mmCIF file of C-alpha atoms and ligand atoms in Angstrom:
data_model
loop_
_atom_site.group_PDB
_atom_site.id
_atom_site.type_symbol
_atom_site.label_atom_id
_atom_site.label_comp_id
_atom_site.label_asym_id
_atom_site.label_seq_id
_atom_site.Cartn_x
_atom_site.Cartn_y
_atom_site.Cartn_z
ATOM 1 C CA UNK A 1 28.805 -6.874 -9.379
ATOM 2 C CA UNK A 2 32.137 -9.060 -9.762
ATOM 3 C CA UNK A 3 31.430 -11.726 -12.312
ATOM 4 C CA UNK A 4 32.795 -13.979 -9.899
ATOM 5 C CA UNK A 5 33.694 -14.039 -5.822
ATOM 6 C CA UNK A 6 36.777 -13.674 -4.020
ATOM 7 C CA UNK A 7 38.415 -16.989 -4.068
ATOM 8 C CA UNK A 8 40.205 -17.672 -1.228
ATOM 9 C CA UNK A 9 42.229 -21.694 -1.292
ATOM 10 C CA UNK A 10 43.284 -22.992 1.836
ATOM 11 C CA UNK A 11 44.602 -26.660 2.718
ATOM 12 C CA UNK A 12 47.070 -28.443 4.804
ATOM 13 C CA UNK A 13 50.118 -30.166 3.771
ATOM 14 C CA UNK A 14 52.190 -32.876 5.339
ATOM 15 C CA UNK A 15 56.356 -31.739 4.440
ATOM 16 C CA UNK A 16 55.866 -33.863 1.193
ATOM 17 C CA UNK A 17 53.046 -32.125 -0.210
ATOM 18 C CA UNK A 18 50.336 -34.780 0.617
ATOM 19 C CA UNK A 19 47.064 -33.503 1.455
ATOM 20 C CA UNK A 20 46.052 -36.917 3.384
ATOM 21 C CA UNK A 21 47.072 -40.192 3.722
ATOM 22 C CA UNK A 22 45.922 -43.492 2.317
ATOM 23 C CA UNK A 23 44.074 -44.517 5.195
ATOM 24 C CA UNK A 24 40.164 -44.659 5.325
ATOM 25 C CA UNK A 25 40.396 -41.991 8.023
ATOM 26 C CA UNK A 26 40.989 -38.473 7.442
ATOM 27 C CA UNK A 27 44.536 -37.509 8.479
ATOM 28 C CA UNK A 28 44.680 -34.665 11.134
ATOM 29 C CA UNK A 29 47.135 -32.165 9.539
ATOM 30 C CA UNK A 30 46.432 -29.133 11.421
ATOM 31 C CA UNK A 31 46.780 -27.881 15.066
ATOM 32 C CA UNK A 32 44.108 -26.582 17.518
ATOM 33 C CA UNK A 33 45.252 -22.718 17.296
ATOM 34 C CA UNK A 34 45.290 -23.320 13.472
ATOM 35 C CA UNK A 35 41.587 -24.880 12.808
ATOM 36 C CA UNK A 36 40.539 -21.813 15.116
ATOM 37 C CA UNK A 37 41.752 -19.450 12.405
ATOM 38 C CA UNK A 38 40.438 -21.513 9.511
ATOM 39 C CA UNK A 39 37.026 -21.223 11.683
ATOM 40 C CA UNK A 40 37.536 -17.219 11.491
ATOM 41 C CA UNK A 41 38.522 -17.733 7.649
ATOM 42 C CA UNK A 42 35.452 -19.546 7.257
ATOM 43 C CA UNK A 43 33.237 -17.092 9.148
ATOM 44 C CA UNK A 44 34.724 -14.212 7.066
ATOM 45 C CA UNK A 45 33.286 -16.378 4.040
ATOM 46 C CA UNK A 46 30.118 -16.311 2.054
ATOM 47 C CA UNK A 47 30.299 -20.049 0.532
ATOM 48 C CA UNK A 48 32.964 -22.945 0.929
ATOM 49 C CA UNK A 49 33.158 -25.507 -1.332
ATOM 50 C CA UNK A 50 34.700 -28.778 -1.163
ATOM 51 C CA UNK A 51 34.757 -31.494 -4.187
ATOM 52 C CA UNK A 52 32.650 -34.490 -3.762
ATOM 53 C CA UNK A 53 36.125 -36.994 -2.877
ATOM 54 C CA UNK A 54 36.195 -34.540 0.499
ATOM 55 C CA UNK A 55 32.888 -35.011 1.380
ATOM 56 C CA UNK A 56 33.245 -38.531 0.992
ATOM 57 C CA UNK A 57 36.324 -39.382 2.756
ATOM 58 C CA UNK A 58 36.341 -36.707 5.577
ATOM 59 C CA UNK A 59 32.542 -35.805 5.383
ATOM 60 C CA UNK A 60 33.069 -32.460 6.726
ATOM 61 C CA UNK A 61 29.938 -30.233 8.498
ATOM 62 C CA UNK A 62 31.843 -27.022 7.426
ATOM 63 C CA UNK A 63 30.418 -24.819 9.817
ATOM 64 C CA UNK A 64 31.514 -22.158 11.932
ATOM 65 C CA UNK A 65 32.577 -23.617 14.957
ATOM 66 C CA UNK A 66 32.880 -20.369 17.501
ATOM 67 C CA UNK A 67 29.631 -19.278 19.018
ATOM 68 C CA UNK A 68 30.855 -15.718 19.327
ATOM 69 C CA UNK A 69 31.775 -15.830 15.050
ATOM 70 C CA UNK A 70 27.954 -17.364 14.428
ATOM 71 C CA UNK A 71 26.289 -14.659 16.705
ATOM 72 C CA UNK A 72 28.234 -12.010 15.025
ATOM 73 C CA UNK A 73 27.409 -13.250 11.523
ATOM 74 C CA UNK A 74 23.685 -13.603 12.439
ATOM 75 C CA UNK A 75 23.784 -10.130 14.334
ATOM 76 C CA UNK A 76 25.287 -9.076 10.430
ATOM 77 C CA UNK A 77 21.723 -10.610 9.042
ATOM 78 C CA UNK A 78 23.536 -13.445 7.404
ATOM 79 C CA UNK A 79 23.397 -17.491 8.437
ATOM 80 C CA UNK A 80 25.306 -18.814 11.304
ATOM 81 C CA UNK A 81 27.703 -20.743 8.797
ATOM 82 C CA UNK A 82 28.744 -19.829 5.351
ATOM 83 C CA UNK A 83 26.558 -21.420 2.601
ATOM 84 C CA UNK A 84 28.115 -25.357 1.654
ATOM 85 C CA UNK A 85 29.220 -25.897 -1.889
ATOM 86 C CA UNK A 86 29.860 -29.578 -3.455
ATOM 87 C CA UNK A 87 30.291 -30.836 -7.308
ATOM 88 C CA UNK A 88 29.954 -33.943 -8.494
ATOM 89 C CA UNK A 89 30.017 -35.912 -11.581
ATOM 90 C CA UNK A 90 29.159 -39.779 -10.115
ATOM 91 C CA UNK A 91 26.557 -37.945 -7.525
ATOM 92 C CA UNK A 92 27.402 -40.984 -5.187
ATOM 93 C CA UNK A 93 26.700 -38.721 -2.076
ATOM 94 C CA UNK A 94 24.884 -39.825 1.061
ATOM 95 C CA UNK A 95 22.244 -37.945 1.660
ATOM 96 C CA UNK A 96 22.480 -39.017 5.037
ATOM 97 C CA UNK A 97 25.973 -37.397 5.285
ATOM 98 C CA UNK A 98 26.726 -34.580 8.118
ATOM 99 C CA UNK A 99 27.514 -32.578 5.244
ATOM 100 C CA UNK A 100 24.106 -32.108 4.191
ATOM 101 C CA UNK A 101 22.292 -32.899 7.502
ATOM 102 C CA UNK A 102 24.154 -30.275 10.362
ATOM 103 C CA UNK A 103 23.798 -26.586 10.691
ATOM 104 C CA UNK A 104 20.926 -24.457 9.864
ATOM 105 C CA UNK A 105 22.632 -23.006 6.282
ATOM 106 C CA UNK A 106 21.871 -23.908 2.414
ATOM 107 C CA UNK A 107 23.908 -26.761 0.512
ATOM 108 C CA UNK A 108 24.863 -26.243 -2.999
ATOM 109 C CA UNK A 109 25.497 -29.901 -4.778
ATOM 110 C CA UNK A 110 26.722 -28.689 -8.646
ATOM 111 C CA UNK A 111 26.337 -31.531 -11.005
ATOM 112 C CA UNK A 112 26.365 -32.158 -14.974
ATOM 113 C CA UNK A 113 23.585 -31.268 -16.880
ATOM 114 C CA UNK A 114 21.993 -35.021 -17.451
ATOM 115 C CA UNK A 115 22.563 -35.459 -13.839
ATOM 116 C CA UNK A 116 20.135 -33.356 -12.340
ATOM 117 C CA UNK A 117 17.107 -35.192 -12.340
ATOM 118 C CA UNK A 118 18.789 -38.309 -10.716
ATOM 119 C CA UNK A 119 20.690 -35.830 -8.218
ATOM 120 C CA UNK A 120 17.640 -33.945 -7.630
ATOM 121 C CA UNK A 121 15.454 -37.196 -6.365
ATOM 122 C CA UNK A 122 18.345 -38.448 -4.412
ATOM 123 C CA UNK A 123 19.612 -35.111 -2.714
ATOM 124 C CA UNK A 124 16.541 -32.889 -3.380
ATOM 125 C CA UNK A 125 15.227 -33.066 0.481
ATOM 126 C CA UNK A 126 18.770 -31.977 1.768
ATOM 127 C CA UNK A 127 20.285 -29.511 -0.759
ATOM 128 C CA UNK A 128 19.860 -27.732 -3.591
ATOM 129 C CA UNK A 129 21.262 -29.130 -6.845
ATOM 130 C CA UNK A 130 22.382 -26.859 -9.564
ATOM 131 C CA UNK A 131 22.706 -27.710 -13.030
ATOM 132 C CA UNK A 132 26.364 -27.058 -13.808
ATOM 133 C CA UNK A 133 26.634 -27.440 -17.110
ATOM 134 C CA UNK A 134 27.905 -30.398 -18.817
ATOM 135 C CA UNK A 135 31.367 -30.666 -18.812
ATOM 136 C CA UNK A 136 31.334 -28.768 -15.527
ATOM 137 C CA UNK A 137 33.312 -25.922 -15.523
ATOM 138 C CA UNK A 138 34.874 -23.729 -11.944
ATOM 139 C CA UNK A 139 33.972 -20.802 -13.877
ATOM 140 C CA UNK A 140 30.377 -21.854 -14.182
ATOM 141 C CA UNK A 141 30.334 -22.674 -10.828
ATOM 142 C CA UNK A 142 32.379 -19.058 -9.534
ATOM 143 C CA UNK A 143 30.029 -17.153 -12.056
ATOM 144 C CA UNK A 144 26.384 -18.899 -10.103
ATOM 145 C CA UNK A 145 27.702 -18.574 -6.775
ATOM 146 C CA UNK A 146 28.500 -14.749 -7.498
ATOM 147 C CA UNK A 147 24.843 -14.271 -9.080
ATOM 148 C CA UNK A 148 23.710 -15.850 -5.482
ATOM 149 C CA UNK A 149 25.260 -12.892 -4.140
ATOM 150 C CA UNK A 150 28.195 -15.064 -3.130
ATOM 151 C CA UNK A 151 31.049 -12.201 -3.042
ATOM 152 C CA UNK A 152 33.801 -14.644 -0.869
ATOM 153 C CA UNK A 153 34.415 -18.342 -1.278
ATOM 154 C CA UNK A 154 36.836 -20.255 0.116
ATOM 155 C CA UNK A 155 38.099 -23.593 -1.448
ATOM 156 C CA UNK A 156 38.608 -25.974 1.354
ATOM 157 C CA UNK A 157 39.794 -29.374 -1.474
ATOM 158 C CA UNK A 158 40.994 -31.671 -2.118
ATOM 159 C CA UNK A 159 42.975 -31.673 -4.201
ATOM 160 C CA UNK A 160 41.242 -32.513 -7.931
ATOM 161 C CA UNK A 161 39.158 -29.368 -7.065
ATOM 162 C CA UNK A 162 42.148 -27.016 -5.876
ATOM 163 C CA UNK A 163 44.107 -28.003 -9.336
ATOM 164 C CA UNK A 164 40.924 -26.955 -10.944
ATOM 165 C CA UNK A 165 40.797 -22.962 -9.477
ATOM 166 C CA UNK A 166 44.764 -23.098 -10.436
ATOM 167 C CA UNK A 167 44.855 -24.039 -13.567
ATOM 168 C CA UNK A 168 41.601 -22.086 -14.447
ATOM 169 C CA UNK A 169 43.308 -18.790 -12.809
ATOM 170 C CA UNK A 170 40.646 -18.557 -10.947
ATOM 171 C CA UNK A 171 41.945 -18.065 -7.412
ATOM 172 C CA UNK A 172 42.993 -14.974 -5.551
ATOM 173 C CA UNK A 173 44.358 -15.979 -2.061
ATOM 174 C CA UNK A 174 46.233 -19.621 -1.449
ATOM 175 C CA UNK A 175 46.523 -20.261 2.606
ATOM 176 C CA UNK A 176 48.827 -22.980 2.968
ATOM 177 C CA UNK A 177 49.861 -24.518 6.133
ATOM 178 C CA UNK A 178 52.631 -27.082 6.448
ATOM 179 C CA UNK A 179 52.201 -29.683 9.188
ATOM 180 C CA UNK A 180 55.468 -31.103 10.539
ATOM 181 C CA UNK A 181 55.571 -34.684 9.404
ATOM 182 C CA UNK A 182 55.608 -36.517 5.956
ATOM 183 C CA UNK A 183 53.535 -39.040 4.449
ATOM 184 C CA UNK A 184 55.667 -41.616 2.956
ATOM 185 C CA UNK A 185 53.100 -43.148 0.342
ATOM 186 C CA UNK A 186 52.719 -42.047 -2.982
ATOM 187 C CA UNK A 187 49.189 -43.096 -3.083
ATOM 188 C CA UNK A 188 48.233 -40.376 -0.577
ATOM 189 C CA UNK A 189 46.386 -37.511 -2.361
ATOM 190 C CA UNK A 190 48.357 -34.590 -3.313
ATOM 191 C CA UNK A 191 47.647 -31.312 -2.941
ATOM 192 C CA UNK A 192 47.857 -30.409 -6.775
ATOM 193 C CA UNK A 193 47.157 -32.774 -9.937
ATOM 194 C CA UNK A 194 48.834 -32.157 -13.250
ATOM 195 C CA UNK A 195 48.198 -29.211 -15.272
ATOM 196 C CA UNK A 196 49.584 -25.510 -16.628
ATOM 197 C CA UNK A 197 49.797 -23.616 -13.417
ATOM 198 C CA UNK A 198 49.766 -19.919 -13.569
ATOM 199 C CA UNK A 199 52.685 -19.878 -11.669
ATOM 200 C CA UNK A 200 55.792 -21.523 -12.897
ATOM 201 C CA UNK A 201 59.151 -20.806 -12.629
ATOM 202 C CA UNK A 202 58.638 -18.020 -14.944
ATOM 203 C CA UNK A 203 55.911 -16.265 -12.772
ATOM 204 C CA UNK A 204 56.294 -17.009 -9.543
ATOM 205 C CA UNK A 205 53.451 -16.315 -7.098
ATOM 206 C CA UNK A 206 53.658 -13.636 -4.391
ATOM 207 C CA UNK A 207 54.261 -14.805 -1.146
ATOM 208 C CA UNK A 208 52.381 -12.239 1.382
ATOM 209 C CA UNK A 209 52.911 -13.870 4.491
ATOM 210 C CA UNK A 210 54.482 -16.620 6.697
ATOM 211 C CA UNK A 211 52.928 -17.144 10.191
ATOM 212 C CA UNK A 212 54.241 -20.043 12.424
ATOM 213 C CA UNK A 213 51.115 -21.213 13.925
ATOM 214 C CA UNK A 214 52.706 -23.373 16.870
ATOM 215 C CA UNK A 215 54.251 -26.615 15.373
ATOM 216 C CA UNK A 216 52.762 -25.409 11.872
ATOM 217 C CA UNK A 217 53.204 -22.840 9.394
ATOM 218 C CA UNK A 218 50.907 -20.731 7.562
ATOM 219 C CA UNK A 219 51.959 -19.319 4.448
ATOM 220 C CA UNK A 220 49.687 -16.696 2.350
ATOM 221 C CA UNK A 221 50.417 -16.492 -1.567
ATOM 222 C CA UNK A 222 48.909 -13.163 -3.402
ATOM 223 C CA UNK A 223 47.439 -15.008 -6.682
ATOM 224 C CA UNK A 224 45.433 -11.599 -8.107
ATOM 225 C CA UNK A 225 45.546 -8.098 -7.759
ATOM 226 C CA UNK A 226 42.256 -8.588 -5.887
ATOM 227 C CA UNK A 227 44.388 -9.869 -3.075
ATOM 228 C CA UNK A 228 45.192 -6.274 -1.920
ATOM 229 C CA UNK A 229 42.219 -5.100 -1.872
ATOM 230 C CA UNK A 230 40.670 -7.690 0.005
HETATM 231 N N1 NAP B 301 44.569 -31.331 4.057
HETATM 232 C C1 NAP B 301 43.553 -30.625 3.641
HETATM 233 O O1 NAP B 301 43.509 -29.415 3.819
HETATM 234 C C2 NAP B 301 42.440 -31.317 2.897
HETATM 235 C C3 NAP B 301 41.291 -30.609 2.538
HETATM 236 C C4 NAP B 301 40.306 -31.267 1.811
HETATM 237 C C5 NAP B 301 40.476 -32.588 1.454
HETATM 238 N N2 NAP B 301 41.588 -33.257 1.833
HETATM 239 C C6 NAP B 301 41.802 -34.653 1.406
HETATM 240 O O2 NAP B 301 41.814 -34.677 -0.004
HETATM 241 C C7 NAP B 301 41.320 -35.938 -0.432
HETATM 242 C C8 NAP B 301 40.250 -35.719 -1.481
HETATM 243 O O3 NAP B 301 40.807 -35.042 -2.559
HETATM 244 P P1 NAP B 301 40.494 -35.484 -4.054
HETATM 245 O O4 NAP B 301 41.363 -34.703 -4.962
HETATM 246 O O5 NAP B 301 40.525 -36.969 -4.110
HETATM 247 O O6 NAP B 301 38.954 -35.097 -4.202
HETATM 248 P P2 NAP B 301 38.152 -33.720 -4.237
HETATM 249 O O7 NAP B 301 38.874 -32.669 -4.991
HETATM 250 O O8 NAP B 301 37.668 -33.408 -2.870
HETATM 251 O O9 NAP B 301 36.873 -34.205 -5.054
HETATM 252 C C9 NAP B 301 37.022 -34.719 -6.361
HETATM 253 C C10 NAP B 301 35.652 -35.102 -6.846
HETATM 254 O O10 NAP B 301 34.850 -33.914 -6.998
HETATM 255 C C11 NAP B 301 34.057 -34.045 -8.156
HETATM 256 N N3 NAP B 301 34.524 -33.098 -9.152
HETATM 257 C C12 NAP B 301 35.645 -32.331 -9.124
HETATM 258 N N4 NAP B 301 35.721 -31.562 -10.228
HETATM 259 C C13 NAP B 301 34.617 -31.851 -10.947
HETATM 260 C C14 NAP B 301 34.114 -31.383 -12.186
HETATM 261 N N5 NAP B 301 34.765 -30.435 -12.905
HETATM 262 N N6 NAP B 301 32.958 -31.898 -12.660
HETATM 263 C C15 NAP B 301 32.284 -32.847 -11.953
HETATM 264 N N7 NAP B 301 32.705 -33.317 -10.756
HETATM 265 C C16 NAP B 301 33.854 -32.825 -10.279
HETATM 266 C C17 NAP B 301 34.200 -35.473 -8.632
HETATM 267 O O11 NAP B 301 33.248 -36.182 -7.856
HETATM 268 P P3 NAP B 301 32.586 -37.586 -8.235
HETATM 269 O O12 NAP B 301 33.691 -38.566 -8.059
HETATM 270 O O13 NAP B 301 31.492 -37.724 -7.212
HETATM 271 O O14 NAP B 301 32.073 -37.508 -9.619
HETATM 272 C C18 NAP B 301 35.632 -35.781 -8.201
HETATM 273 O O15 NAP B 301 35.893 -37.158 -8.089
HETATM 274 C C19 NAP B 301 40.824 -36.669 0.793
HETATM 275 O O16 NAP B 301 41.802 -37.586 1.192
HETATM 276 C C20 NAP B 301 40.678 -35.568 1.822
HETATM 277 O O17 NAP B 301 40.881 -36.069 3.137
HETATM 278 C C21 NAP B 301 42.562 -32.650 2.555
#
């Protein structure tokens, strides 16, 4: 076995590279014919994770939306939706949250070491919490979900978490799609924090594929060799 899954990233961007915008709502980026292949991306997935700001802000349910995707995963023997993956250092998570109440599939909530008996009487009913490790590390995380047979993940954000898989080199696949408007407010969250990227202008990534999605675009960057055999 892989020591740790396919790691698939995928996010929307406004023009300027903003992931969202400042306001308490989450900001609708993508287009209908786009979500409906993130739903197939998701389907084709064996865990998604999203850091705790995302669940949070947009408190997303993460499951496969298309009937026809969730029969053909259950006809497979496998859950409906792909398993839900969190990490947290504050564990200020409402366990109330669609994110851990919708769907019939397991939540993963990943938090430091002196955390988990505090996470584990506040999320215990709804998830399962994992001791991560103290600092916690994407590896750690990459290497558990692969010994929970976890061969696919896809990285749905933001954008603290998607700097993390970079700059750990620990990412395979980066789906991009570019929404036609800018955010004009530098307090919006970006897609990328600082940090040594892989990819500088010395190595520059592979770009695989560019797909104009109606008014978006998708574009596909090759990150491993794993891409191409994916
Ligand atoms: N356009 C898109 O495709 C897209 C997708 C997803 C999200 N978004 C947007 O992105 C924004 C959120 O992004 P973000 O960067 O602020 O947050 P984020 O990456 O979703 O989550 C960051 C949080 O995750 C936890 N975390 C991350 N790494 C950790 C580690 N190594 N150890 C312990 N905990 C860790 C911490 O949670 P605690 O604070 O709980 O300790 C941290 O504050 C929102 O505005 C959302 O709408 C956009």
């Amino acid at each position: 076995m892989l020591d740790r899954p396919y790691t698939l990233l995928s996010c929307a961007l406004s023009i300027a590279g903003y992931l969202g915008s400042v306001a308490p709502r989450r900001l609708a980026l993508s287009n209908d014919a786009d979500l409906d292949r993130v739903d197939a991306v998701r389907a084709s997935c064996d865990a998604i994770l999203v850091g705790a700001g995302t669940v949070r802000k947009d408190n997303p349910r993460l499951l496969v939306r298309s009937k026809a995707r969730r029969d053909e995963r259950t006809a497979r023997g496998l859950a409906p939706s792909p398993i839900r993956v969190t990490v947290t250092e504050r564990v200020e998570l409402d366990a109330r949250a669609d994110f851990f109440t919708t769907g019939d599939t397991e939540t993963l909530v990943y938090v430091a070491s002196q955390q988990v008996v505090d996470a584990g009487s506040r999320l215990g009913p709804v998830a399962t919490v994992v001791d991560g490790g103290n600092p916690i590390e994407m590896r750690t995380i990459s290497e558990d979900l692969a010994a929970r047979g976890v061969q696919r993940l896809m990285v749905e954000g933001g954008g603290k978490v998607h700097t993390q898989f970079l700059t750990d080199n620990l990412a395979d696949e980066l789906q991009l799609v570019v929404a036609p408007f800018f955010v004009g407010d530098s307090r919006a969250p970006r897609f990328v924090s600082d940090g040594l990227f892989p990819w500088n202008p010395d190595r520059r990534a592979t770009l695989a594929e560019v797909c104009q999605i109606g008014d978006v675009v998708l574009l596909r960057y090759a990150l491993s060799p794993r891409f191409w055999n994916d």
